[in-house]
Amino acid sequence: MERSGRSNDYLRQPGGVLVANWFEERCAASGPALDAPLALQPAAWLTSTQEQQRAAAAMRPTPAEPPASRFTPGALKTSLTAHGDPGEAPVSYWATLNSLAYGDKFVGMPRVQAFLFTGKNLADAKVPVSTTSLVATSTMRAAWMRDAAADPWTTTSASAAQAAALAAPAGRLQAARPGY
């Protein structure tokens, strides 16, 4: 295997022999130099290629112009996100997630499914028609409030119970803990 003539110089450096330098010397000994100027193509080949490209472009049919009724100056920027005919006014959807999930079948605002109806009633089958009864929740809430009033360890009644129970020894607790 051949060794680079400059390998000793680069071997003393911290990086060692650079691969690019070894490759340059190997190519210089075996073939054309890497920095040789590129051979230019003859002008006849270039002009004939350009003539072929021009002839092919002339034979291609020109694309048809879009009809004037389909194009309006302001429609281009909204055509990517618009639905329906660009000439029609946009339809506003007066529905929110809460009105779709928890509202009645008609609450004064048209539902989104009316605009997306495809002939099947699959979209309406997934939306609840009315809210469920809240009688059980209100009954449980009243029971929770009664339990919270009687339980001394809940947050609402614990402060009232602690204020009465710790009124007398409050001075001793603060004296026992420095910094309070």
mmCIF file of N, CA and C in Angstrom, residues 28-90:
data_model
loop_
_atom_site.group_PDB
_atom_site.id
_atom_site.type_symbol
_atom_site.label_atom_id
_atom_site.label_comp_id
_atom_site.label_asym_id
_atom_site.label_seq_id
_atom_site.Cartn_x
_atom_site.Cartn_y
_atom_site.Cartn_z
ATOM 1 N N ALA A 28 -3.642 11.802 -8.117
ATOM 2 C CA ALA A 28 -2.637 12.457 -8.955
ATOM 3 C C ALA A 28 -1.695 11.429 -9.562
ATOM 4 N N ALA A 29 -1.425 10.358 -8.852
ATOM 5 C CA ALA A 29 -0.520 9.340 -9.371
ATOM 6 C C ALA A 29 -1.213 8.423 -10.364
ATOM 7 N N SER A 30 -2.526 8.199 -10.210
ATOM 8 C CA SER A 30 -3.196 7.201 -11.036
ATOM 9 C C SER A 30 -4.103 7.771 -12.111
ATOM 10 N N GLY A 31 -4.552 9.003 -12.008
ATOM 11 C CA GLY A 31 -5.501 9.491 -12.985
ATOM 12 C C GLY A 31 -5.457 10.997 -13.123
ATOM 13 N N PRO A 32 -6.518 11.578 -13.699
ATOM 14 C CA PRO A 32 -6.545 13.035 -13.884
ATOM 15 C C PRO A 32 -6.676 13.750 -12.544
ATOM 16 N N ALA A 33 -6.195 14.954 -12.519
ATOM 17 C CA ALA A 33 -6.230 15.745 -11.292
ATOM 18 C C ALA A 33 -7.661 16.163 -10.980
ATOM 19 N N LEU A 34 -7.947 16.292 -9.696
ATOM 20 C CA LEU A 34 -9.294 16.681 -9.287
ATOM 21 C C LEU A 34 -9.592 18.135 -9.609
ATOM 22 N N ASP A 35 -8.559 18.951 -9.666
ATOM 23 C CA ASP A 35 -8.798 20.367 -9.916
ATOM 24 C C ASP A 35 -8.665 20.734 -11.382
ATOM 25 N N ALA A 36 -8.697 19.739 -12.284
ATOM 26 C CA ALA A 36 -8.609 20.025 -13.719
ATOM 27 C C ALA A 36 -9.897 20.706 -14.164
ATOM 28 N N PRO A 37 -9.817 21.638 -15.110
ATOM 29 C CA PRO A 37 -11.037 22.305 -15.582
ATOM 30 C C PRO A 37 -11.944 21.314 -16.303
ATOM 31 N N LEU A 38 -13.228 21.540 -16.195
ATOM 32 C CA LEU A 38 -14.204 20.671 -16.845
ATOM 33 C C LEU A 38 -14.147 20.868 -18.349
ATOM 34 N N ALA A 39 -14.346 19.781 -19.070
ATOM 35 C CA ALA A 39 -14.372 19.867 -20.531
ATOM 36 C C ALA A 39 -15.717 20.440 -20.950
ATOM 37 N N LEU A 40 -15.703 21.492 -21.719
ATOM 38 C CA LEU A 40 -16.940 22.137 -22.155
ATOM 39 C C LEU A 40 -17.524 21.388 -23.338
ATOM 40 N N GLN A 41 -18.843 21.338 -23.396
ATOM 41 C CA GLN A 41 -19.517 20.694 -24.512
ATOM 42 C C GLN A 41 -19.415 21.599 -25.739
ATOM 43 N N PRO A 42 -19.370 21.016 -26.884
ATOM 44 C CA PRO A 42 -19.316 21.865 -28.083
ATOM 45 C C PRO A 42 -20.612 22.650 -28.257
ATOM 46 N N ALA A 43 -20.507 23.785 -28.873
ATOM 47 C CA ALA A 43 -21.654 24.672 -29.058
ATOM 48 C C ALA A 43 -22.710 24.039 -29.943
ATOM 49 N N ALA A 44 -22.322 23.181 -30.883
ATOM 50 C CA ALA A 44 -23.295 22.547 -31.777
ATOM 51 C C ALA A 44 -24.241 21.641 -30.988
ATOM 52 N N TRP A 45 -23.710 20.901 -30.032
ATOM 53 C CA TRP A 45 -24.564 20.021 -29.231
ATOM 54 C C TRP A 45 -25.546 20.841 -28.403
ATOM 55 N N LEU A 46 -25.057 21.971 -27.847
ATOM 56 C CA LEU A 46 -25.909 22.812 -27.022
ATOM 57 C C LEU A 46 -27.027 23.430 -27.846
ATOM 58 N N THR A 47 -26.703 23.935 -29.019
ATOM 59 C CA THR A 47 -27.742 24.559 -29.848
ATOM 60 C C THR A 47 -28.731 23.523 -30.359
ATOM 61 N N SER A 48 -28.268 22.318 -30.690
ATOM 62 C CA SER A 48 -29.218 21.311 -31.172
ATOM 63 C C SER A 48 -30.163 20.876 -30.045
ATOM 64 N N THR A 49 -29.654 20.803 -28.832
ATOM 65 C CA THR A 49 -30.512 20.447 -27.704
ATOM 66 C C THR A 49 -31.552 21.525 -27.453
ATOM 67 N N GLN A 50 -31.132 22.774 -27.528
ATOM 68 C CA GLN A 50 -32.082 23.870 -27.337
ATOM 69 C C GLN A 50 -33.141 23.870 -28.428
ATOM 70 N N GLU A 51 -32.736 23.565 -29.667
ATOM 71 C CA GLU A 51 -33.714 23.520 -30.759
ATOM 72 C C GLU A 51 -34.716 22.384 -30.546
ATOM 73 N N GLN A 52 -34.237 21.248 -30.052
ATOM 74 C CA GLN A 52 -35.151 20.135 -29.787
ATOM 75 C C GLN A 52 -36.153 20.497 -28.691
ATOM 76 N N GLN A 53 -35.688 21.196 -27.669
ATOM 77 C CA GLN A 53 -36.588 21.590 -26.588
ATOM 78 C C GLN A 53 -37.623 22.597 -27.070
ATOM 79 N N ARG A 54 -37.208 23.529 -27.914
ATOM 80 C CA ARG A 54 -38.170 24.506 -28.456
ATOM 81 C C ARG A 54 -39.209 23.824 -29.334
ATOM 82 N N ALA A 55 -38.789 22.860 -30.150
ATOM 83 C CA ALA A 55 -39.726 22.156 -31.024
ATOM 84 C C ALA A 55 -40.720 21.339 -30.201
ATOM 85 N N ALA A 56 -40.246 20.705 -29.138
ATOM 86 C CA ALA A 56 -41.152 19.925 -28.294
ATOM 87 C C ALA A 56 -42.149 20.829 -27.581
ATOM 88 N N ALA A 57 -41.713 22.016 -27.161
ATOM 89 C CA ALA A 57 -42.621 22.952 -26.494
ATOM 90 C C ALA A 57 -43.659 23.487 -27.463
ATOM 91 N N ALA A 58 -43.286 23.679 -28.725
ATOM 92 C CA ALA A 58 -44.244 24.178 -29.711
ATOM 93 C C ALA A 58 -45.289 23.124 -30.043
ATOM 94 N N MET A 59 -44.939 21.845 -29.958
ATOM 95 C CA MET A 59 -45.889 20.784 -30.290
ATOM 96 C C MET A 59 -46.867 20.508 -29.154
ATOM 97 N N ARG A 60 -46.521 20.885 -27.933
ATOM 98 C CA ARG A 60 -47.417 20.653 -26.802
ATOM 99 C C ARG A 60 -48.643 21.548 -26.914
ATOM 100 N N PRO A 61 -49.834 21.007 -26.594
ATOM 101 C CA PRO A 61 -51.027 21.871 -26.646
ATOM 102 C C PRO A 61 -51.007 22.860 -25.481
ATOM 103 N N THR A 62 -51.527 24.033 -25.748
ATOM 104 C CA THR A 62 -51.589 25.044 -24.692
ATOM 105 C C THR A 62 -52.744 24.701 -23.756
ATOM 106 N N PRO A 63 -52.578 24.922 -22.464
ATOM 107 C CA PRO A 63 -53.676 24.614 -21.538
ATOM 108 C C PRO A 63 -54.854 25.556 -21.760
ATOM 109 N N ALA A 64 -56.053 25.005 -21.606
ATOM 110 C CA ALA A 64 -57.263 25.802 -21.803
ATOM 111 C C ALA A 64 -57.426 26.783 -20.647
ATOM 112 N N GLU A 65 -57.941 27.947 -20.941
ATOM 113 C CA GLU A 65 -58.192 28.966 -19.917
ATOM 114 C C GLU A 65 -59.391 28.533 -19.072
ATOM 115 N N PRO A 66 -59.368 28.777 -17.777
ATOM 116 C CA PRO A 66 -60.548 28.452 -16.968
ATOM 117 C C PRO A 66 -61.704 29.381 -17.336
ATOM 118 N N PRO A 67 -62.934 28.895 -17.229
ATOM 119 C CA PRO A 67 -64.064 29.766 -17.565
ATOM 120 C C PRO A 67 -64.108 30.982 -16.632
ATOM 121 N N ALA A 68 -64.556 32.090 -17.174
ATOM 122 C CA ALA A 68 -64.572 33.340 -16.409
ATOM 123 C C ALA A 68 -65.535 33.268 -15.227
ATOM 124 N N SER A 69 -66.580 32.437 -15.323
ATOM 125 C CA SER A 69 -67.541 32.355 -14.223
ATOM 126 C C SER A 69 -66.948 31.649 -13.002
ATOM 127 N N ARG A 70 -65.926 30.822 -13.190
ATOM 128 C CA ARG A 70 -65.331 30.091 -12.071
ATOM 129 C C ARG A 70 -64.255 30.898 -11.354
ATOM 130 N N PHE A 71 -63.814 31.979 -11.945
ATOM 131 C CA PHE A 71 -62.711 32.730 -11.345
ATOM 132 C C PHE A 71 -63.146 34.152 -11.039
ATOM 133 N N THR A 72 -62.981 34.522 -9.806
ATOM 134 C CA THR A 72 -63.182 35.910 -9.403
ATOM 135 C C THR A 72 -61.914 36.358 -8.696
ATOM 136 N N PRO A 73 -61.566 37.631 -8.731
ATOM 137 C CA PRO A 73 -60.288 38.061 -8.159
ATOM 138 C C PRO A 73 -60.139 37.743 -6.676
ATOM 139 N N GLY A 74 -61.182 37.817 -5.881
ATOM 140 C CA GLY A 74 -61.049 37.569 -4.451
ATOM 141 C C GLY A 74 -61.219 36.117 -4.053
ATOM 142 N N ALA A 75 -61.595 35.249 -4.994
ATOM 143 C CA ALA A 75 -61.890 33.860 -4.646
ATOM 144 C C ALA A 75 -60.640 33.017 -4.479
ATOM 145 N N LEU A 76 -59.514 33.471 -5.000
ATOM 146 C CA LEU A 76 -58.316 32.635 -4.971
ATOM 147 C C LEU A 76 -57.819 32.410 -3.550
ATOM 148 N N LYS A 77 -57.845 33.444 -2.723
ATOM 149 C CA LYS A 77 -57.308 33.279 -1.378
ATOM 150 C C LYS A 77 -58.236 32.483 -0.466
ATOM 151 N N THR A 78 -59.518 32.401 -0.775
ATOM 152 C CA THR A 78 -60.432 31.627 0.064
ATOM 153 C C THR A 78 -60.797 30.288 -0.548
ATOM 154 N N SER A 79 -60.352 29.996 -1.766
ATOM 155 C CA SER A 79 -60.781 28.761 -2.418
ATOM 156 C C SER A 79 -60.165 27.528 -1.787
ATOM 157 N N LEU A 80 -59.055 27.668 -1.077
ATOM 158 C CA LEU A 80 -58.433 26.500 -0.460
ATOM 159 C C LEU A 80 -59.239 25.994 0.727
ATOM 160 N N THR A 81 -59.904 26.883 1.441
ATOM 161 C CA THR A 81 -60.639 26.474 2.629
ATOM 162 C C THR A 81 -62.144 26.603 2.463
ATOM 163 N N ALA A 82 -62.623 27.059 1.324
ATOM 164 C CA ALA A 82 -64.057 27.277 1.140
ATOM 165 C C ALA A 82 -64.754 25.967 0.794
ATOM 166 N N HIS A 83 -66.039 25.873 1.138
ATOM 167 C CA HIS A 83 -66.859 24.720 0.808
ATOM 168 C C HIS A 83 -68.014 25.210 -0.047
ATOM 169 N N GLY A 84 -68.338 24.435 -1.071
ATOM 170 C CA GLY A 84 -69.464 24.788 -1.912
ATOM 171 C C GLY A 84 -69.057 25.689 -3.052
ATOM 172 N N ASP A 85 -70.055 26.316 -3.665
ATOM 173 C CA ASP A 85 -69.823 27.180 -4.815
ATOM 174 C C ASP A 85 -69.194 28.491 -4.362
ATOM 175 N N PRO A 86 -68.104 28.957 -5.025
ATOM 176 C CA PRO A 86 -67.488 30.210 -4.582
ATOM 177 C C PRO A 86 -68.391 31.424 -4.759
ATOM 178 N N GLY A 87 -69.405 31.327 -5.640
ATOM 179 C CA GLY A 87 -70.287 32.464 -5.850
ATOM 180 C C GLY A 87 -71.307 32.657 -4.744
ATOM 181 N N GLU A 88 -71.583 31.603 -3.974
ATOM 182 C CA GLU A 88 -72.579 31.706 -2.912
ATOM 183 C C GLU A 88 -71.980 32.331 -1.660
ATOM 184 N N ALA A 89 -72.837 32.947 -0.881
ATOM 185 C CA ALA A 89 -72.388 33.528 0.386
ATOM 186 C C ALA A 89 -72.065 32.408 1.364
ATOM 187 N N PRO A 90 -71.064 32.581 2.217
ATOM 188 C CA PRO A 90 -70.734 31.517 3.173
ATOM 189 C C PRO A 90 -71.840 31.324 4.203
#
